[in-house]
Tab-separated table of N, CA and C in Angstrom:
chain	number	residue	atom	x	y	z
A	1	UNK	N	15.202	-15.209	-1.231
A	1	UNK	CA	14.350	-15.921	-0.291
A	1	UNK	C	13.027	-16.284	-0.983
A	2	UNK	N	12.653	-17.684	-0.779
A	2	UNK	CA	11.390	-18.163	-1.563
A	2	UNK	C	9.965	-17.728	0.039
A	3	UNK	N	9.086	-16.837	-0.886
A	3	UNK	CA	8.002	-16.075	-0.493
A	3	UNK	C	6.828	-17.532	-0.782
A	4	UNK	N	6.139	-17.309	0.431
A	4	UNK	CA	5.171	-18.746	-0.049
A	4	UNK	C	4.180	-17.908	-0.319
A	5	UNK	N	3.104	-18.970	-1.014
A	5	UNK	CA	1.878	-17.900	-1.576
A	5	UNK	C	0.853	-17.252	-0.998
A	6	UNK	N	0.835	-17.967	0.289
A	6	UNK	CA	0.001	-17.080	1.031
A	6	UNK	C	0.919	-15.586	1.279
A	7	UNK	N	1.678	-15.397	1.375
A	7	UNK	CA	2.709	-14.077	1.826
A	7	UNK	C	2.457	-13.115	0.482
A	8	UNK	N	2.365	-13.994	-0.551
A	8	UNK	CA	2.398	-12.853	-2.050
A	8	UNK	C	0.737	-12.606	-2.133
A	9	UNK	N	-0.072	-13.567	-2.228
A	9	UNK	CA	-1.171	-13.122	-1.802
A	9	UNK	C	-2.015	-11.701	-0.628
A	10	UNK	N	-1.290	-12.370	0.310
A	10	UNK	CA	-1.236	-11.015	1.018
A	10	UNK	C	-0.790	-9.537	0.438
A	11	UNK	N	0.752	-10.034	0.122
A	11	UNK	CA	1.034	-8.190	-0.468
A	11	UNK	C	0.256	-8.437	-2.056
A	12	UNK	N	0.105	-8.575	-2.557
A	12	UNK	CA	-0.998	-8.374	-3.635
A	12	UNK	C	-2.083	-7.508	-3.501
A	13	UNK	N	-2.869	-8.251	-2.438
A	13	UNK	CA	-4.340	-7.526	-1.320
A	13	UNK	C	-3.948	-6.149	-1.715
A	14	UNK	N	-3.084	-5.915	-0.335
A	14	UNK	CA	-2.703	-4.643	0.197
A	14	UNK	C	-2.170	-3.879	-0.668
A	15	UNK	N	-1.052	-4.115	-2.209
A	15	UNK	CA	-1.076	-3.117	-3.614
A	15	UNK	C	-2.615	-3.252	-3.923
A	16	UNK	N	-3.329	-3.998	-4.227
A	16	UNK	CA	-4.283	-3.833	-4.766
A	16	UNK	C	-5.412	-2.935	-3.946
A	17	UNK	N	-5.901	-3.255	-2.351
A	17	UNK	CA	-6.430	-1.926	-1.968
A	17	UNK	C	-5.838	-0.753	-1.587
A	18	UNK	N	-4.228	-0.386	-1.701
A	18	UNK	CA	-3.442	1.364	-1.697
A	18	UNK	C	-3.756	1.807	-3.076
A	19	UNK	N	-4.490	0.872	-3.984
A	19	UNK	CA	-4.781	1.486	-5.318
A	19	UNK	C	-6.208	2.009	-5.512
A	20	UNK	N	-6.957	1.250	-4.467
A	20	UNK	CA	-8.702	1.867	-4.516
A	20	UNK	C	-9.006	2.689	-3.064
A	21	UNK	N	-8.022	2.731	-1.977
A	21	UNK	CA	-8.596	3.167	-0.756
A	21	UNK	C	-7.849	4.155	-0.285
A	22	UNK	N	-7.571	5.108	0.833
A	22	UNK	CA	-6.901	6.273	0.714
A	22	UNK	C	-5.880	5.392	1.787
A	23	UNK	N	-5.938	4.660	2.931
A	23	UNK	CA	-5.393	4.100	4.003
A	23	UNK	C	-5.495	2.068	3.887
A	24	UNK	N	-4.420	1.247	3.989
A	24	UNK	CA	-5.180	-0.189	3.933
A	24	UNK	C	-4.895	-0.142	5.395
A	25	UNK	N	-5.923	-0.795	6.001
A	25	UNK	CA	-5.121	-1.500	7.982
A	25	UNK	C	-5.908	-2.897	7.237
A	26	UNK	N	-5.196	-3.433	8.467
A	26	UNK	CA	-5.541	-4.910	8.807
A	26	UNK	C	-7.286	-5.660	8.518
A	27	UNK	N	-8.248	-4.823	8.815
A	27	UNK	CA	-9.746	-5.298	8.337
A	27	UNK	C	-9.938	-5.508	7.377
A	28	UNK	N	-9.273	-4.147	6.195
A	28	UNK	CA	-9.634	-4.192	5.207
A	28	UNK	C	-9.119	-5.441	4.077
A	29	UNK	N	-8.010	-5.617	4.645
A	29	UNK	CA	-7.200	-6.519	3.943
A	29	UNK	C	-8.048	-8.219	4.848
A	30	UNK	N	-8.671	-8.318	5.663
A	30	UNK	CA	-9.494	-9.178	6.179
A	30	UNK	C	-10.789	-9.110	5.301
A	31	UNK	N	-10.976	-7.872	5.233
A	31	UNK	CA	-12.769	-7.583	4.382
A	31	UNK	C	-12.276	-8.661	2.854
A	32	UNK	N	-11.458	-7.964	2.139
A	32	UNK	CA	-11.103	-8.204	0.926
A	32	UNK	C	-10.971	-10.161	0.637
A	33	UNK	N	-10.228	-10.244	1.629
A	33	UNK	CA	-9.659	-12.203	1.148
A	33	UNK	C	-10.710	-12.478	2.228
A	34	UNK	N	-11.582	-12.279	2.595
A	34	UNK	CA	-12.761	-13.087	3.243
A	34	UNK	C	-11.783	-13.908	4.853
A	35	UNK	N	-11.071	-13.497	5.500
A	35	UNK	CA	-10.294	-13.895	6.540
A	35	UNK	C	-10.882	-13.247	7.822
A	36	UNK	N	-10.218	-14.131	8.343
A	36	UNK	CA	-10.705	-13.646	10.134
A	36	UNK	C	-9.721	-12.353	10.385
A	37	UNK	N	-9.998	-11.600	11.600
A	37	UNK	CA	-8.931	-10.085	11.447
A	37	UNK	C	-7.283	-10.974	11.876
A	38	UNK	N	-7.996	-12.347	12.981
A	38	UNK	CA	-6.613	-12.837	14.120
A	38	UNK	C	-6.009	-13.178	13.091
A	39	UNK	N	-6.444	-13.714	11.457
A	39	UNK	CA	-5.403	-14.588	10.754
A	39	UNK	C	-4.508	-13.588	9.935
A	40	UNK	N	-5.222	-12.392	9.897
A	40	UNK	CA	-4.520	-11.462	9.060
A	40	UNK	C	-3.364	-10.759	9.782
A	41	UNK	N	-3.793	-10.649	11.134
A	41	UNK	CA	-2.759	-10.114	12.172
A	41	UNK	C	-1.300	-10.594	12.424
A	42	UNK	N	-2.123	-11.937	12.315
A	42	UNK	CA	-1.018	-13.090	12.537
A	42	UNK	C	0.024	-12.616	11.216
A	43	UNK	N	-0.097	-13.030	9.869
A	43	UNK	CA	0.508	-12.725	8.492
A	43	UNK	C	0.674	-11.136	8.707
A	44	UNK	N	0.046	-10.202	8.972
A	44	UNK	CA	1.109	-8.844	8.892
A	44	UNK	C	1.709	-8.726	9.738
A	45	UNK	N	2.038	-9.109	11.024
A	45	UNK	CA	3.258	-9.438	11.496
A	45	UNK	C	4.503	-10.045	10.866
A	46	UNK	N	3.926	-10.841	10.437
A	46	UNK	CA	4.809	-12.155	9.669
A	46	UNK	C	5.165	-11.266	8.582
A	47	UNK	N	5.112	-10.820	7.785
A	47	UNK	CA	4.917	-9.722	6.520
A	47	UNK	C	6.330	-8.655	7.277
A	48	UNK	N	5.753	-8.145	8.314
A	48	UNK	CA	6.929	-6.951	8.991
A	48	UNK	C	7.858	-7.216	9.498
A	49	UNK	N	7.902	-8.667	10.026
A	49	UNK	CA	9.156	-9.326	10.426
A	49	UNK	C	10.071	-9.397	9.141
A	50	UNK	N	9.700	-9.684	7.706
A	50	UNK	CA	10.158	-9.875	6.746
A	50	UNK	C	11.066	-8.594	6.135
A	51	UNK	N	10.342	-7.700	6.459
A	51	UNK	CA	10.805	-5.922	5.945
A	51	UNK	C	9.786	-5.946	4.466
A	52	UNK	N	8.398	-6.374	4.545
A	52	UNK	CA	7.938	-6.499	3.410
A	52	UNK	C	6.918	-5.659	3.120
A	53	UNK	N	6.313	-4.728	4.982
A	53	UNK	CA	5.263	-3.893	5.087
A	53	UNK	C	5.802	-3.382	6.768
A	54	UNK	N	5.160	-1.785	6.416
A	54	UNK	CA	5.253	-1.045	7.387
A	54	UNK	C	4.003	-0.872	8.390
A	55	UNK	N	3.797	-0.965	9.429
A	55	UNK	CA	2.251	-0.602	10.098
A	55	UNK	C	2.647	0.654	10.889
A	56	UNK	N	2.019	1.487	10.649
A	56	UNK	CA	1.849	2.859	11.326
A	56	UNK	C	0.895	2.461	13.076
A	57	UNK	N	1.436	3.386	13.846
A	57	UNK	CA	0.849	3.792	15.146
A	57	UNK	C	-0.491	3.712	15.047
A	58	UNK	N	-1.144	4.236	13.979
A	58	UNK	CA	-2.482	3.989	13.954
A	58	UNK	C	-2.843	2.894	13.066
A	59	UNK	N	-2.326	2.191	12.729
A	59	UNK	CA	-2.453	0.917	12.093
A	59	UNK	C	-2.692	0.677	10.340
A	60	UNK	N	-2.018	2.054	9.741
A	60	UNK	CA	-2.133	2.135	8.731
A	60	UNK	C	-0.972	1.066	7.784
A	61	UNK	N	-1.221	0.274	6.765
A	61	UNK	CA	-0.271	-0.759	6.489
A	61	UNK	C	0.357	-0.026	5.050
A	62	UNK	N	1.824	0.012	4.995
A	62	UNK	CA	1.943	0.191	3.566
A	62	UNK	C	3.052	-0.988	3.006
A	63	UNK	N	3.224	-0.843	1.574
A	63	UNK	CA	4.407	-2.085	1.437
A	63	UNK	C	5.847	-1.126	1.531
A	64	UNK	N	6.554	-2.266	1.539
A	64	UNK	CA	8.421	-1.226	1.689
A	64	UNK	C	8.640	-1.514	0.317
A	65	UNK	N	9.700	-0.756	-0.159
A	65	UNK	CA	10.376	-1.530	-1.812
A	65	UNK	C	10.225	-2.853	-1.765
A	66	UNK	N	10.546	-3.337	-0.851
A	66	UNK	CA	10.817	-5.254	-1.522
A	66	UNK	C	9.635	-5.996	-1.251
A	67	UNK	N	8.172	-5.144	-0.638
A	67	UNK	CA	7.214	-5.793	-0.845
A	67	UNK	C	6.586	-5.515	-2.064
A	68	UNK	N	6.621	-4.272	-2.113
A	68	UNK	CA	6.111	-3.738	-3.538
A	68	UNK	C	6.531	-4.546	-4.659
A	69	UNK	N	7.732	-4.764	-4.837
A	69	UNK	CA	8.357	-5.536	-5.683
A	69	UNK	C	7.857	-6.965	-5.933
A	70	UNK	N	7.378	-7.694	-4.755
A	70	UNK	CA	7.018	-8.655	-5.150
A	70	UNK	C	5.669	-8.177	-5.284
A	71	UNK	N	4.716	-7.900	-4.693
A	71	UNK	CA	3.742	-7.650	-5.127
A	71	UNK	C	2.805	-7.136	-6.386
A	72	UNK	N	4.177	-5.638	-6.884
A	72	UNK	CA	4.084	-5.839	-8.480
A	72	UNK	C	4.253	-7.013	-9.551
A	73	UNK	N	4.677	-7.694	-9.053
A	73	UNK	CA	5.778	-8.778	-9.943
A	73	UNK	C	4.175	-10.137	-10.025
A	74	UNK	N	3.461	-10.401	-8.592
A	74	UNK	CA	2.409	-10.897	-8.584
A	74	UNK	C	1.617	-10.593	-9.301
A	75	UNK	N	0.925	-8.563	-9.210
A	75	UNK	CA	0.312	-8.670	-9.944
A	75	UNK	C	0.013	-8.675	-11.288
A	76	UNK	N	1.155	-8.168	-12.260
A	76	UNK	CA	1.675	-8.657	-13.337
A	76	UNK	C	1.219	-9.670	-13.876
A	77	UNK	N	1.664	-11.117	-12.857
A	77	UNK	CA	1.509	-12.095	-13.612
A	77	UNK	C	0.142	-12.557	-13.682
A	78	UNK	N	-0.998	-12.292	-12.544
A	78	UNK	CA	-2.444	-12.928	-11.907
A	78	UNK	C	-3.199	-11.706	-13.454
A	79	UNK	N	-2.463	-10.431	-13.556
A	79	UNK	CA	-3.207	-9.521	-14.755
A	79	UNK	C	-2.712	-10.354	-15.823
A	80	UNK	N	-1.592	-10.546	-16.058
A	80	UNK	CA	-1.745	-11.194	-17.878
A	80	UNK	C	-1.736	-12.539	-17.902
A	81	UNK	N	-1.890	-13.201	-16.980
A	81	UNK	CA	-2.368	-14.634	-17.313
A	81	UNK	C	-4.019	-14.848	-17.312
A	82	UNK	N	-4.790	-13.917	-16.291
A	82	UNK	CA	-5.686	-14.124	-16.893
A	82	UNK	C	-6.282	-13.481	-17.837
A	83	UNK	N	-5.936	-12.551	-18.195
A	83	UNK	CA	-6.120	-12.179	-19.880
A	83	UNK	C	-6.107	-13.167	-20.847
A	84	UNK	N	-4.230	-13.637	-20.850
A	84	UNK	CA	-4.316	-14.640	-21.983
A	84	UNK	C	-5.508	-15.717	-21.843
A	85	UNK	N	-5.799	-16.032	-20.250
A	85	UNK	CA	-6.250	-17.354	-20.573
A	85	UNK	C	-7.961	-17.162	-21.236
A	86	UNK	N	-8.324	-15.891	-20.618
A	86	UNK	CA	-9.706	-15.448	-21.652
A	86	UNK	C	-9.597	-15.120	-23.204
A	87	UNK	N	-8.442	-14.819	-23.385
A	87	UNK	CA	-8.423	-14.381	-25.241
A	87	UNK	C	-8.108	-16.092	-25.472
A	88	UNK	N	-7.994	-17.082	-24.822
A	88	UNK	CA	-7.847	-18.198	-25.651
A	88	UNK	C	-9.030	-19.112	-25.311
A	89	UNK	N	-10.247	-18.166	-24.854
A	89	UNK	CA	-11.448	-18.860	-24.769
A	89	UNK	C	-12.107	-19.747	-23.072
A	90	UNK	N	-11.103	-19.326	-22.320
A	90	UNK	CA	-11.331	-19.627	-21.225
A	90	UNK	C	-12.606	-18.286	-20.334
A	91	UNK	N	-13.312	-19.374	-19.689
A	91	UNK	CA	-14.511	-18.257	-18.810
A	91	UNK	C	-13.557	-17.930	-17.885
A	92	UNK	N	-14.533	-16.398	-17.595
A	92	UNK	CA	-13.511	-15.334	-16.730
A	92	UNK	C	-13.284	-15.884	-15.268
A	93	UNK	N	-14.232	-16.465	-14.744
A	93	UNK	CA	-14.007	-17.358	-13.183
A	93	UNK	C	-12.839	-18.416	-13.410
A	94	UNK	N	-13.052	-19.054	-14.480
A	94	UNK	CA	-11.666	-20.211	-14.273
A	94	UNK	C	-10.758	-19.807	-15.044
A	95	UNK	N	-10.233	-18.146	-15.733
A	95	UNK	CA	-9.224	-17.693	-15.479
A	95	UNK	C	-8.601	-17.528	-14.869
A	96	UNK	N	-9.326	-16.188	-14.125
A	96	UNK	CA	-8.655	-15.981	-13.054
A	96	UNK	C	-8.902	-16.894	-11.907
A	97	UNK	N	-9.040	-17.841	-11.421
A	97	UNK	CA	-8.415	-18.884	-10.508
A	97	UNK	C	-7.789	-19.493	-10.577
A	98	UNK	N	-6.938	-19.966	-12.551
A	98	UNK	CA	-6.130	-20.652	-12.662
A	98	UNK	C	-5.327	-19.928	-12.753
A	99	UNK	N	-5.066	-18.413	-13.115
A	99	UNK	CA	-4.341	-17.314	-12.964
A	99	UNK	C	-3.821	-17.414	-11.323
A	100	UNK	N	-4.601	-17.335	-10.669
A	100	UNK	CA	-4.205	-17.054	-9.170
A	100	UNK	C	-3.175	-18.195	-8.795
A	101	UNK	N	-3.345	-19.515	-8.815
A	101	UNK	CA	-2.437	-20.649	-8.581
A	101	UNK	C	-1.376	-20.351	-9.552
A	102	UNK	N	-1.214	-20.074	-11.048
A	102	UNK	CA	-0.291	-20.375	-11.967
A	102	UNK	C	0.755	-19.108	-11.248
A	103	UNK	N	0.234	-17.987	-11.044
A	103	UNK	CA	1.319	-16.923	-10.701
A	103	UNK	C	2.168	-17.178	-9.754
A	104	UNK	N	2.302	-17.805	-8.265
A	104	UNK	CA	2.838	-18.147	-7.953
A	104	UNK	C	4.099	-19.542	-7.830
A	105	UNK	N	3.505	-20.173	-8.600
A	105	UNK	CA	4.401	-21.214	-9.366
A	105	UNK	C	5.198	-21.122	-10.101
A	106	UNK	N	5.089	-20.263	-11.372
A	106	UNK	CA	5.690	-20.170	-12.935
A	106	UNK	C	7.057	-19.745	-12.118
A	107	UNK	N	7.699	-20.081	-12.967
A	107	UNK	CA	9.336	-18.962	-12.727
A	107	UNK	C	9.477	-18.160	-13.680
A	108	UNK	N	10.407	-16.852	-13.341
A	108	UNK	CA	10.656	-15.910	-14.210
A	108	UNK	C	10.772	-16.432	-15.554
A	109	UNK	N	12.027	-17.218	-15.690
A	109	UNK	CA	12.127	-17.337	-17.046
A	109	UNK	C	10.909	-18.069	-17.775
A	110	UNK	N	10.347	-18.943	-17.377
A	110	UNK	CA	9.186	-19.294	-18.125
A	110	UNK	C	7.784	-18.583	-17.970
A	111	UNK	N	7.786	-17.146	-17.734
A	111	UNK	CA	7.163	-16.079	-17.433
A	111	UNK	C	7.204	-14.888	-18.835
A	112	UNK	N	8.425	-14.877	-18.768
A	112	UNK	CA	9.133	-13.793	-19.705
A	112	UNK	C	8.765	-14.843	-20.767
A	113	UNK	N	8.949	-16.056	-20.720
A	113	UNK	CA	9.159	-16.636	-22.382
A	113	UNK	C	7.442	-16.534	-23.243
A	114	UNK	N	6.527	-16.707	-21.856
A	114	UNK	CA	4.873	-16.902	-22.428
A	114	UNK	C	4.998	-15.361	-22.754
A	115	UNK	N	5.634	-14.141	-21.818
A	115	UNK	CA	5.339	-12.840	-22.611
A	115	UNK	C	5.683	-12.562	-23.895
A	116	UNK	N	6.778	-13.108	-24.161
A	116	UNK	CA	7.498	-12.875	-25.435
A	116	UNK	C	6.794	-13.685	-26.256
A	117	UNK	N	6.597	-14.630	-26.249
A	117	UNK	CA	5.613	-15.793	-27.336
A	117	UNK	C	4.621	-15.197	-27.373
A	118	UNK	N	3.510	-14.454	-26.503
A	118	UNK	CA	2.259	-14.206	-26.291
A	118	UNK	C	2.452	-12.492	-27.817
A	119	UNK	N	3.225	-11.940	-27.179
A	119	UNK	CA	3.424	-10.688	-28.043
A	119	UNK	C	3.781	-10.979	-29.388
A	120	UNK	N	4.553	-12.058	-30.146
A	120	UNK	CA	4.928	-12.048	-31.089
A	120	UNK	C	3.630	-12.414	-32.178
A	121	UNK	N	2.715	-13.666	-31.360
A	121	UNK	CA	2.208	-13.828	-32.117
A	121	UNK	C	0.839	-13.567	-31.571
């Protein structure tokens, strides 16, 4: 199933604050992408309809395997693209923003091929 980017964006957020915060709910993941709480509500619904995140009784959010999965897989690519694109002289703001658009676009195989090219040489 093709995940649109607002959806990987989202689980991105939410790996990225279960890695700095003890609990993510819904604000925080609003605090973080600068969103209203209704738009985030709206998307973690949308997210749990998917089987992509769990919300606890008290509104604690976590990802399931197959969000995690994509969400690792996101951040992977948003971490070493904008790396490469700073070791090849790019400023760190229009790295990572061209990082942020490129990750969701690239496909695997032409993913794996910049890793493998990137490592060899």
């Amino acid at each position: 199933m093709k995940n649109t980017e607002s959806a990987e964006n989202y689980l991105e957020t939410i790996l990225i604050l279960s890695q700095e915060l003890p609990v993510v709910r819904s604000i925080d993941v609003a605090a973080q992408l600068g969103f209203k709480k209704s738009s985030v509500s709206v998307a973690m619904k949308n997210l749990r309809a998917k089987g992509y995140i769990v919300v606890s009784d008290s509104g604690f959010i976590t990802l399931t395997e197959a969000g995690k999965e994509i969400a690792d897989m996101i951040y992977e690519r948003h971490n070493f693209l904008s790396s490469w694109l700073m070791s090849l002289g790019v400023d760190e703001d229009t790295a990572l923003e061209d990082a942020c658009r490129i990750e969701h676009v690239i496909s695997k195989e032409s993913f794996a091929a910049i890793k493998k090219h990137v490592k060899i040489t």
